[in-house]
CSV table of C-alpha atoms and ligand atoms in Angstrom, one decimal:
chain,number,residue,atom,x,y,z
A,1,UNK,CA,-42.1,-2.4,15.0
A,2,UNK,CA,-40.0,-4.0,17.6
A,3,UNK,CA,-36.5,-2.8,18.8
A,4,UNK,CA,-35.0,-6.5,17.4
A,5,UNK,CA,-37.2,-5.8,13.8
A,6,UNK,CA,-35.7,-2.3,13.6
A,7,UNK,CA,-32.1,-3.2,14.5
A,8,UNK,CA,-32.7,-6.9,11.7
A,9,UNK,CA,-33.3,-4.2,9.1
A,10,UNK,CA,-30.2,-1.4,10.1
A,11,UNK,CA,-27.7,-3.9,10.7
A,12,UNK,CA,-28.4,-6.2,7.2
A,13,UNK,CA,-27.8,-3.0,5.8
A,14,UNK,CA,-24.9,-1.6,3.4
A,15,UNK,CA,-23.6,1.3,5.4
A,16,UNK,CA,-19.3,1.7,4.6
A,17,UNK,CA,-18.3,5.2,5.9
A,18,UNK,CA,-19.1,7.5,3.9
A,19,UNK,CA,-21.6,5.1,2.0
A,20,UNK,CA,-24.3,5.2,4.1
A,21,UNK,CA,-27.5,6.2,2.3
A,22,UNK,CA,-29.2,2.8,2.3
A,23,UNK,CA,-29.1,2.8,6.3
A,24,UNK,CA,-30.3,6.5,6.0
A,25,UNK,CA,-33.1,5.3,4.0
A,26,UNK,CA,-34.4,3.2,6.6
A,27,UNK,CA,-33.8,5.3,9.5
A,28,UNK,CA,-35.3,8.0,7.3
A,29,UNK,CA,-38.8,5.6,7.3
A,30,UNK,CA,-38.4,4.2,10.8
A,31,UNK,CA,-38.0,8.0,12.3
A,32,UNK,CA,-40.5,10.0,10.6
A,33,UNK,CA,-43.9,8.5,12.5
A,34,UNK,CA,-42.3,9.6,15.5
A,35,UNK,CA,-40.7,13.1,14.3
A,36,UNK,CA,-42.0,16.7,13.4
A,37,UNK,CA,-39.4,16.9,10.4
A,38,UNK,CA,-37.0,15.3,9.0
A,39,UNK,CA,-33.7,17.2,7.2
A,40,UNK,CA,-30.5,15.8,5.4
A,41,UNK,CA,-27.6,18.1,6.0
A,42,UNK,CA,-25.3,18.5,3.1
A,43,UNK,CA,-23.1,15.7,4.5
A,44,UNK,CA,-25.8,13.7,4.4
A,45,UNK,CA,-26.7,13.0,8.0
A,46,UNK,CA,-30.1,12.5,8.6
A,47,UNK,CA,-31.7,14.8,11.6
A,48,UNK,CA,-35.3,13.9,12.8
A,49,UNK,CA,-36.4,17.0,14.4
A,50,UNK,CA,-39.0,16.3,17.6
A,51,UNK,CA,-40.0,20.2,18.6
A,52,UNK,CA,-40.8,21.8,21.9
A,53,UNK,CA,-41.2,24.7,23.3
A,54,UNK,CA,-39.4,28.0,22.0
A,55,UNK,CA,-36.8,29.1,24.4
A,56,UNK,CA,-36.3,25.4,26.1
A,57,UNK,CA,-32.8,23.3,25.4
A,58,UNK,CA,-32.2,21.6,22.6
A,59,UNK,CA,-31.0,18.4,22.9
A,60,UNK,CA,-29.3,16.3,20.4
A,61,UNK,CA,-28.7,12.5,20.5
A,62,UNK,CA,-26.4,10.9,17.9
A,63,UNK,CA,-26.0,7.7,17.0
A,64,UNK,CA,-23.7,7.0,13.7
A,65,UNK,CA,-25.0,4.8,10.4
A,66,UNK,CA,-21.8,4.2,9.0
A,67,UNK,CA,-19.6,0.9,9.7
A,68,UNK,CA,-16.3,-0.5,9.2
A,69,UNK,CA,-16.0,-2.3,6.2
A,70,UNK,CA,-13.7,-2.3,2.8
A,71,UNK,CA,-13.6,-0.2,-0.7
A,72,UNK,CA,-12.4,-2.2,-3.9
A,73,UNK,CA,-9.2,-0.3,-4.1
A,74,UNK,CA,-8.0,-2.3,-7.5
A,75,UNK,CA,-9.2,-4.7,-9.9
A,76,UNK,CA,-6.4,-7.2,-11.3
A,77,UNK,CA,-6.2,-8.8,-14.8
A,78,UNK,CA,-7.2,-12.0,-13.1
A,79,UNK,CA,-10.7,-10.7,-12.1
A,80,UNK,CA,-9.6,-10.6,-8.0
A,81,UNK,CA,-9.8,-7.5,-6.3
A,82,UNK,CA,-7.9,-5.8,-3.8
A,83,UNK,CA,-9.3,-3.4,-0.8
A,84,UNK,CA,-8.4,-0.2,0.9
A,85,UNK,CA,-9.9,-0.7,4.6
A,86,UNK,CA,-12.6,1.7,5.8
A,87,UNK,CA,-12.3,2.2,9.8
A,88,UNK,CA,-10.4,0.2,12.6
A,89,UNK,CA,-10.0,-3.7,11.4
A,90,UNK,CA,-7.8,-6.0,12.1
A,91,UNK,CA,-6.3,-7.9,9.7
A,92,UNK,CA,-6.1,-11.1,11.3
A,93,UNK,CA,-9.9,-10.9,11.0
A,94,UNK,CA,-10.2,-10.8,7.2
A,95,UNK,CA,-8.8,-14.4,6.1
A,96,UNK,CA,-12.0,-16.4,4.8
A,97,UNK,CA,-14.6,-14.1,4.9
A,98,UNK,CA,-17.8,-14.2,3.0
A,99,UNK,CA,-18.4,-10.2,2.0
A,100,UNK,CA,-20.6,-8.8,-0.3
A,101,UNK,CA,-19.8,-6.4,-3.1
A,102,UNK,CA,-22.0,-3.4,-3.1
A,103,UNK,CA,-21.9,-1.9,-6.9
A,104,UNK,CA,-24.3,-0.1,-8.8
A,105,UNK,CA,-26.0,-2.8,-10.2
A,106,UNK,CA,-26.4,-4.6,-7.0
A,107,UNK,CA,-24.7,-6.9,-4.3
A,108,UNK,CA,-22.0,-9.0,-5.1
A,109,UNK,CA,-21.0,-12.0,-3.0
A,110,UNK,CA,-17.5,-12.9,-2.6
A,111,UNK,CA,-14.8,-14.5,-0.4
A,112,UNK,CA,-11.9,-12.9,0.7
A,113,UNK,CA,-9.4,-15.6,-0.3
A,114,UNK,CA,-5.7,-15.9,0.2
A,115,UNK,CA,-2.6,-17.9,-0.8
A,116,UNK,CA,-3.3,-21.5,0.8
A,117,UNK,CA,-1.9,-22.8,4.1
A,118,UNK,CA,-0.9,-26.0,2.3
A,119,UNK,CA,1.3,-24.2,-0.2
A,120,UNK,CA,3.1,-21.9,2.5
A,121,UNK,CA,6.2,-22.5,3.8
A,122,UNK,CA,6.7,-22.5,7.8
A,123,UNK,CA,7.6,-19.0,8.6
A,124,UNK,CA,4.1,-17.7,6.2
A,125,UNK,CA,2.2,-19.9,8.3
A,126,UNK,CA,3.3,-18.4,11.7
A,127,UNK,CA,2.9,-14.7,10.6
A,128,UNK,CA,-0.2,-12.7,10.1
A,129,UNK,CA,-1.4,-11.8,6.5
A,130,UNK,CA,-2.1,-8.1,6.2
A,131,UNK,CA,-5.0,-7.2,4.1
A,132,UNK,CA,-3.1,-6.1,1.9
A,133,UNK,CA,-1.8,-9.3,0.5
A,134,UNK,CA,-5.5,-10.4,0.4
A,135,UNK,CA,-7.8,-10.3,-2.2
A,136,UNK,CA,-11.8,-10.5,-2.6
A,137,UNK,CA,-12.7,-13.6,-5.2
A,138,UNK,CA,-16.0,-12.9,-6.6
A,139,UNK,CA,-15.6,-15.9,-9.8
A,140,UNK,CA,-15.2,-13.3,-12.3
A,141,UNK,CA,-12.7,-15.0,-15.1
A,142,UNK,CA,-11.2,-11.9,-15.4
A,143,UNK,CA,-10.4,-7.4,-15.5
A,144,UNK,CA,-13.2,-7.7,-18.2
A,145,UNK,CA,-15.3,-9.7,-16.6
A,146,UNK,CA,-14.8,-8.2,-13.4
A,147,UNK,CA,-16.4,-4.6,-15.1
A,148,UNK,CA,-19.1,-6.4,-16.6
A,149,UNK,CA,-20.6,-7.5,-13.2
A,150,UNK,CA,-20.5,-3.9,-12.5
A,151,UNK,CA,-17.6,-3.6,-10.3
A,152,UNK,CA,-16.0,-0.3,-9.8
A,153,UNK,CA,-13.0,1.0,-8.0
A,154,UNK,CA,-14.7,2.2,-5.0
A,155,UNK,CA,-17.2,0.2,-4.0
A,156,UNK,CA,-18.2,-0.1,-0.5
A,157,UNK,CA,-17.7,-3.9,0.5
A,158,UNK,CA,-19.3,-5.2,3.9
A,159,UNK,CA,-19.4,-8.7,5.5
A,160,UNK,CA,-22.0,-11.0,4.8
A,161,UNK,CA,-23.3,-12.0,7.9
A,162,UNK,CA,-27.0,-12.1,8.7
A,163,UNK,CA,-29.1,-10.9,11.8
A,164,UNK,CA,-30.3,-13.5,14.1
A,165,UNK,CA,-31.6,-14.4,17.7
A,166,UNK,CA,-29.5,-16.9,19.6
A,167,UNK,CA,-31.2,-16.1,22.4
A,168,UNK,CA,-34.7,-15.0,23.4
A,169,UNK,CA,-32.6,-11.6,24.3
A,170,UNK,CA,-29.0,-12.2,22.7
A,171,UNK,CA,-28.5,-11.4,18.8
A,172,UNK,CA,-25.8,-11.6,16.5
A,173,UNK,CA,-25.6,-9.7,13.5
A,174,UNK,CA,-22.9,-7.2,11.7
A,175,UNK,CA,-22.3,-3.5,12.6
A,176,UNK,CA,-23.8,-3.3,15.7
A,177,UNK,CA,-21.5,-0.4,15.8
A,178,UNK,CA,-23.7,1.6,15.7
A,179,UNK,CA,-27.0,0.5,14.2
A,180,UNK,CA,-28.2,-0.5,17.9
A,181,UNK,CA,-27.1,2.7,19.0
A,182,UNK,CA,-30.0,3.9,15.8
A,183,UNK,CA,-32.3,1.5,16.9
A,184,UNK,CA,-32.1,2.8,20.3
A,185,UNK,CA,-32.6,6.2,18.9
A,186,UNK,CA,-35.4,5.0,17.3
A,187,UNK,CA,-36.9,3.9,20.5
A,188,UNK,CA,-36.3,6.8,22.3
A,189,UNK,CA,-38.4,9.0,19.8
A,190,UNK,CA,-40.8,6.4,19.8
A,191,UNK,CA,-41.0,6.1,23.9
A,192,UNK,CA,-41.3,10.0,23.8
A,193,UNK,CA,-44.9,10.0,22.1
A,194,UNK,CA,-45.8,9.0,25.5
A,195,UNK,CA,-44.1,11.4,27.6
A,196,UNK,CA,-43.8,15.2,28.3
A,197,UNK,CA,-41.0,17.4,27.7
A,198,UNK,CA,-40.2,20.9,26.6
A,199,UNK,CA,-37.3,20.6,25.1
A,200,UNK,CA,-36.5,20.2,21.5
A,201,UNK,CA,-35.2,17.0,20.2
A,202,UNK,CA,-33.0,16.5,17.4
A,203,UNK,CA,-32.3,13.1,16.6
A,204,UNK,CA,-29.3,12.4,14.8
A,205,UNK,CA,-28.0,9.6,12.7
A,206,UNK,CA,-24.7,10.5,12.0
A,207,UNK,CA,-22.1,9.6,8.5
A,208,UNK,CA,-18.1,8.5,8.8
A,209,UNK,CA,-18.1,8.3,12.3
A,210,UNK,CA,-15.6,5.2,11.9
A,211,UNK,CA,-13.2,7.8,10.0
A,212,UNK,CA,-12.9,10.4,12.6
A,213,UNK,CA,-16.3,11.7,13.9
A,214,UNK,CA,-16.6,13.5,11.0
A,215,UNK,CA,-20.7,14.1,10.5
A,216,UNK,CA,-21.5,14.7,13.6
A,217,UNK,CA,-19.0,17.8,13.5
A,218,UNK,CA,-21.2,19.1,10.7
A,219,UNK,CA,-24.5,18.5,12.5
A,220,UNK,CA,-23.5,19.6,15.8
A,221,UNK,CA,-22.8,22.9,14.1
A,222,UNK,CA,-26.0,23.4,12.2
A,223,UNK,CA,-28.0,22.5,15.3
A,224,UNK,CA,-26.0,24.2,17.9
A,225,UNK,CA,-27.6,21.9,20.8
A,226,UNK,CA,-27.4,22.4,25.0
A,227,UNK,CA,-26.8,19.0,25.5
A,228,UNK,CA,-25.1,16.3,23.4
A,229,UNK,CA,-25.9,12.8,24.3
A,230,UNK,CA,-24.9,9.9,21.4
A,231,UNK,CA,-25.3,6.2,21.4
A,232,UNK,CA,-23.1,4.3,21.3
A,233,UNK,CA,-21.7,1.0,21.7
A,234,UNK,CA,-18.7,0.1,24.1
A,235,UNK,CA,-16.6,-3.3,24.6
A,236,UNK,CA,-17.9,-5.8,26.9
A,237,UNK,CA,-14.9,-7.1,28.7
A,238,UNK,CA,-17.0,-10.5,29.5
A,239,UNK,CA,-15.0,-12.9,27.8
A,240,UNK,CA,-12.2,-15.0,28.0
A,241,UNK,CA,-9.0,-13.3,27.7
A,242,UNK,CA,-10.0,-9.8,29.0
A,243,UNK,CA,-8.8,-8.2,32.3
A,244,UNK,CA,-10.9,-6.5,34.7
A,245,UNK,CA,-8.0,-3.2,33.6
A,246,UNK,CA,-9.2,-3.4,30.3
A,247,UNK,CA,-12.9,-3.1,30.7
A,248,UNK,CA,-15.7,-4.0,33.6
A,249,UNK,CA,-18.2,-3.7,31.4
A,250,UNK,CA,-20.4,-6.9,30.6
A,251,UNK,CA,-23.4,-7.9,28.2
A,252,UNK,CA,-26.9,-7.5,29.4
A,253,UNK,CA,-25.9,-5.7,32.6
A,254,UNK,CA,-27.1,-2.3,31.3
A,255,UNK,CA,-26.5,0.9,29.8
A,256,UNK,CA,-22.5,1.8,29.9
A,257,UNK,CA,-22.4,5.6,30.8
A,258,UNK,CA,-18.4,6.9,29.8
A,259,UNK,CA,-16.5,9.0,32.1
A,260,UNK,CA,-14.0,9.0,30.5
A,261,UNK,CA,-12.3,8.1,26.8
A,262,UNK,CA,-9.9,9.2,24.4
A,263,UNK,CA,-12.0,12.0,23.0
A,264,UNK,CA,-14.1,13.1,26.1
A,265,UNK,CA,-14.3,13.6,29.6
A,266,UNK,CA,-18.1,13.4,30.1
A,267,UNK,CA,-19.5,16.8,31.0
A,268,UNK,CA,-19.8,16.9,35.2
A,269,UNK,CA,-23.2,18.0,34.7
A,270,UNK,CA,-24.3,15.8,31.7
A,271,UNK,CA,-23.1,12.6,34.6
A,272,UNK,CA,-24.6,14.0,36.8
A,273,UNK,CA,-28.3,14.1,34.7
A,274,UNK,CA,-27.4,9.8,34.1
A,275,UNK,CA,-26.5,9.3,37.5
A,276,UNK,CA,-29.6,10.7,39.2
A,277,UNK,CA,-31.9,9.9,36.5
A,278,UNK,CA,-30.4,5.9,36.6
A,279,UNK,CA,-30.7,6.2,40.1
A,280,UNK,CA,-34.5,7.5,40.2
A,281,UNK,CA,-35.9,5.1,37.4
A,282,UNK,CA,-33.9,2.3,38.9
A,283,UNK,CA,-32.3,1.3,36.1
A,284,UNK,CA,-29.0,-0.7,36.1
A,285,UNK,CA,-26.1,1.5,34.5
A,286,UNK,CA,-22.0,0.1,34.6
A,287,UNK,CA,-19.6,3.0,34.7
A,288,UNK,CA,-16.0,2.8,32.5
A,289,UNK,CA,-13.4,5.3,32.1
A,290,UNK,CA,-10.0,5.6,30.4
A,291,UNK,CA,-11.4,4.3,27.2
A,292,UNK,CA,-9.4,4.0,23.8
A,293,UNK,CA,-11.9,4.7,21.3
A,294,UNK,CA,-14.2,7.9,21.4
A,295,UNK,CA,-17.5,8.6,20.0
A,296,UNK,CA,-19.5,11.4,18.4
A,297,UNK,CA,-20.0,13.4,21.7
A,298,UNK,CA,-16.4,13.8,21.6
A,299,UNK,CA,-16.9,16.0,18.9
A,300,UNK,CA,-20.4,17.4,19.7
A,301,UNK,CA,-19.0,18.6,22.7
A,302,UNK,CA,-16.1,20.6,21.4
A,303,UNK,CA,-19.1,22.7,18.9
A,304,UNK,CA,-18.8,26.2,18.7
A,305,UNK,CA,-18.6,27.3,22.7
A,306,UNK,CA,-18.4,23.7,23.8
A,307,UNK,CA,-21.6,21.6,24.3
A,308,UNK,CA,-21.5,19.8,27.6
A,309,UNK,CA,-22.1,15.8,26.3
A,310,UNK,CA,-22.0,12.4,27.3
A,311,UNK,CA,-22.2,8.8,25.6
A,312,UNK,CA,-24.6,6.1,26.4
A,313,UNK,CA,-23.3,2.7,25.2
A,314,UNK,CA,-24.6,-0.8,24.4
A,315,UNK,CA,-21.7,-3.3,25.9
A,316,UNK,CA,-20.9,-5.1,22.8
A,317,UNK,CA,-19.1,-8.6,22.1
A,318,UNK,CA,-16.7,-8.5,19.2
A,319,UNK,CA,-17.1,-5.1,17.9
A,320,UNK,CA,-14.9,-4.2,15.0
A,321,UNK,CA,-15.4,-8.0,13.6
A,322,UNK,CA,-17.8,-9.4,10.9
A,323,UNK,CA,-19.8,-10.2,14.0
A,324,UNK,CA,-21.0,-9.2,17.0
A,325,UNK,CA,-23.3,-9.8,19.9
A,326,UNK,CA,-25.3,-8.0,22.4
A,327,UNK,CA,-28.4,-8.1,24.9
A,328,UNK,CA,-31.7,-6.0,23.5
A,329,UNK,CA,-32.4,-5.5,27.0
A,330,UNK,CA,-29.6,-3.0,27.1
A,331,UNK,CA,-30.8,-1.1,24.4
A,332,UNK,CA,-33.8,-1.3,25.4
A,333,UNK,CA,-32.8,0.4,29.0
A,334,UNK,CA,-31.3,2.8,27.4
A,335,UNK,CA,-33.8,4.3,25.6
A,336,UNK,CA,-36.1,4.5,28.7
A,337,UNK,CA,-32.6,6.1,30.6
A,338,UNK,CA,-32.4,8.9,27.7
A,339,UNK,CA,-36.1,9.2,27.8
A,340,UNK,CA,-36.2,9.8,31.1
A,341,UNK,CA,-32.9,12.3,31.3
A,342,UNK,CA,-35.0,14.1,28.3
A,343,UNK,CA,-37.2,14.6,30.7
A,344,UNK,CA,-35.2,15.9,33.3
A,345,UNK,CA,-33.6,19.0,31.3
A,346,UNK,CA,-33.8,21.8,32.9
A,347,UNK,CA,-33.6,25.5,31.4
A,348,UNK,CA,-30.1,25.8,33.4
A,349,UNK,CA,-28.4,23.6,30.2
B,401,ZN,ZN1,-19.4,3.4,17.2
């Protein structure tokens, strides 16, 4: 299956922090063809284990399931519920949108509804609502009602939004961050049926990432790697709006390799790997540094002794929203960059 089929599949997925077994499950089928074992860890991360040769590095890529998304936090006489939010959103995002209701019975769709614009006064209509004076409408009559659709305090709520092509090579499609970053994963384990390498892979898709890095902690621990690479997805700064501080980076002009973010300060050695291996398979990398936001090699690299690590990212549009958009041609370079750095590992790691 193509990168674009895989990624369709991850990103229609349910996958709220901490509620990410139906993206596991795929990654789980998607991985194994190309793996020598496959483990859940007790926090449910999913590890596809590529082996090599006994004393060579271990190398461990991560790229997280879970997404931002909601959790039915209340459930009013009325039949409307209210939300707890799961990750970085903003609020001013929330007004309007279709979501779906993910309960034990099924999905759920419903609209995140608010008071009307007509019925506000002036001031209301100038502020922003927080979410917390929103409420998800899923046409239940009422409390009763509500319970007999199956809905439960505590179910994961994501946005309803649908994969597609807009381009031959652009897609939209919800939580981007991070499925590309597993379908890139994906690819690399695939692209490294055809290559050679020594070193053992463990390929890791990673839970509640969104809520502090917290799986990968867990996993970095139990593998104890020499490297730590994760995928990722970054910003990309080319839009309207969005100073050339802020962020260089731009859709479809190739793998993002961090220097530096809020978490990290990419391992000298780990750069230096990207660099020359960018540099040798000609492929087109952007550089950023001074990042906000972090990823799982942030926490990979403070393991035990310390790990030396480094982040590969997709340059996203609109990360964080019900939608986003990126170039498959950057995920697809990526792979063939980790591939290749794989490759590269020497003992000295
Ligand atoms: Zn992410």
């Amino acid at each position: 299956m193509s990168l674009s089929e895989n990624l369709e599949k991850l990103s229609n997925a349910c996958g709220v922090a901490g509620r990410e077994e139906e993206v596991r499950n795929i990654m789980i089928k998607l991985m194994k063809p190309h793996a020598d074992q496959i483990i859940v860890d007790k926090l449910e991360n999913v590890i596809a284990i590529k082996k090599g040769k006994k004393d060579a590095p271990k190398v461990m890529l991560a790229a997280h399931m879970d997404e931002i998304g909601l959790m039915v936090k209340t459930i009013n006489k009325e039949g409307f519920l209210q939300f707890a939010k799961m990750g970085g959103i903003d609020d001013r995002i929330l007004i309007a949108q279709k979501v779906i209701v993910n309960t034990a019975n099924g999905p759920l769709q419903g609209i995140i509804g608010s008071k009307p614009p007509h019925i506000q006064k002036e001031e209301e209509r100038k502020k922003i609502v927080a979410y917390d004076e929103l409420f998800i409408d899923i046409g239940a009559e009422n409390k009763e009602d509500a319970a007999k659709m199956g809905i439960k305090v505590g179910d994961p709520v994501t946005f309803d939004t649908k994969y597609a092509k807009v381009t031959e090579d652009t897609v939209i499609g919800k939580a981007f961050d991070d499925r590309i970053g597993c379908a890139t994963m994906i690819e690399t384990l695939k692209l490294m049926e055809k290559t050679k390498t020594d070193c053992t892979i463990y390929a890791v898709g990673t839970v509640q990432e969104e809520l502090g890095l917290r799986g990968a902690a867990t996993a970095a621990f139990g593998v104890d790697p020499d490297i730590g690479i994760a995928l990722d997805v970054t910003i990309a700064g080319d839009v309207p709006g969005v100073r050339e501080f802020d962020t260089t980076v731009k859709m479809g002009k190739g793998p993002a390799l961090t220097v530096s973010d809020s978490g990290l300060i990419t391992h000298p050695k780990v750069l230096r790997l990207l660099l020359d291996t960018a540099e040798e398979e000609k492929i087109a990398i952007q550089l950023e540094t001074g990042l906000m936001g972090s990823t799982d090699a942030a926490r990979i690299s403070l393991t035990r002794q310390g790990v030396p690590s480094g982040t590969i990212s997709i340059g996203t549009r609109y990360i964080h929203s019900p939608v986003g958009m990126l170039s498959l041609k950057d995920a697809e370079e990526s792979a063939k960059l980790t591939v290749a750095a794989i490759r590269k590992i020497q003992k000295s790691f």
